[in-house]
Amino acid sequence: MFFRSQEQMLAGLDISISWAYLAIPVGSSLSALALIDNLLKSRFKEM
Protein backbone atom coordinates (compact mmCIF):
# COMPACT_ATOMS: atom_id res chain seq x y z
CA MET A 1 0.00 0.00 0.00
CA PHE A 2 2.86 2.36 0.82
CA PHE A 3 4.53 1.98 -2.57
CA ARG A 4 1.28 2.07 -4.57
CA SER A 5 0.24 5.43 -3.12
CA GLN A 6 3.50 7.36 -3.39
CA GLU A 7 2.20 9.51 -6.25
CA GLN A 8 -0.96 10.60 -4.40
CA MET A 9 -0.81 13.78 -2.34
CA LEU A 10 -2.80 14.76 0.75
CA ALA A 11 -4.98 17.76 -0.01
CA GLY A 12 -3.86 20.91 1.79
CA LEU A 13 -0.72 19.40 3.31
CA ASP A 14 1.35 18.85 0.16
CA ILE A 15 2.81 15.57 1.43
CA SER A 16 2.52 12.09 0.01
CA ILE A 17 -0.40 10.05 1.30
CA SER A 18 2.00 7.14 1.76
CA TRP A 19 3.28 8.87 4.93
CA ALA A 20 -0.22 8.67 6.39
CA TYR A 21 -0.43 4.98 5.48
CA LEU A 22 3.03 4.34 6.94
CA ALA A 23 2.04 5.95 10.25
CA ILE A 24 -0.41 3.12 10.99
CA PRO A 25 2.08 0.20 11.28
CA VAL A 26 4.73 2.42 12.87
CA GLY A 27 2.30 3.66 15.52
CA SER A 28 1.04 0.14 16.15
CA SER A 29 4.59 -1.15 16.61
CA LEU A 30 5.43 1.61 19.07
CA SER A 31 2.23 0.94 21.01
CA ALA A 32 3.07 -2.77 21.17
CA LEU A 33 6.55 -1.99 22.49
CA ALA A 34 5.10 0.32 25.16
CA LEU A 35 2.60 -2.37 26.17
CA ILE A 36 5.34 -4.99 26.51
CA ASP A 37 7.46 -2.54 28.51
CA ASN A 38 4.60 -1.83 30.91
CA LEU A 39 3.81 -5.52 31.33
CA LEU A 40 7.43 -6.36 32.11
CA LYS A 41 7.79 -3.47 34.55
CA SER A 42 4.65 -4.47 36.45
CA ARG A 43 5.75 -8.11 36.56
CA PHE A 44 9.19 -7.26 38.00
CA LYS A 45 7.65 -4.82 40.47
CA GLU A 46 5.59 -7.67 41.97
CA MET A 47 8.71 -9.77 42.63
XYZ file of C-alpha atoms in Angstrom:
47
model
C 0.000 0.000 0.000
C 2.861 2.355 0.816
C 4.533 1.976 -2.572
C 1.284 2.066 -4.574
C 0.236 5.425 -3.119
C 3.503 7.360 -3.387
C 2.199 9.512 -6.248
C -0.958 10.597 -4.398
C -0.810 13.784 -2.342
C -2.797 14.765 0.749
C -4.976 17.764 -0.006
C -3.863 20.906 1.793
C -0.724 19.396 3.310
C 1.346 18.854 0.160
C 2.815 15.573 1.428
C 2.524 12.093 0.008
C -0.405 10.049 1.304
C 1.997 7.144 1.762
C 3.284 8.869 4.930
C -0.218 8.668 6.394
C -0.429 4.978 5.480
C 3.030 4.339 6.938
C 2.041 5.947 10.247
C -0.405 3.116 10.988
C 2.077 0.203 11.282
C 4.734 2.422 12.874
C 2.300 3.659 15.524
C 1.044 0.139 16.152
C 4.590 -1.147 16.606
C 5.434 1.613 19.072
C 2.229 0.937 21.006
C 3.067 -2.772 21.175
C 6.547 -1.995 22.495
C 5.099 0.317 25.156
C 2.603 -2.373 26.165
C 5.337 -4.995 26.515
C 7.456 -2.541 28.506
C 4.599 -1.826 30.915
C 3.812 -5.519 31.334
C 7.435 -6.356 32.114
C 7.793 -3.466 34.554
C 4.654 -4.470 36.449
C 5.753 -8.115 36.563
C 9.188 -7.263 38.003
C 7.647 -4.820 40.472
C 5.592 -7.669 41.966
C 8.707 -9.770 42.629
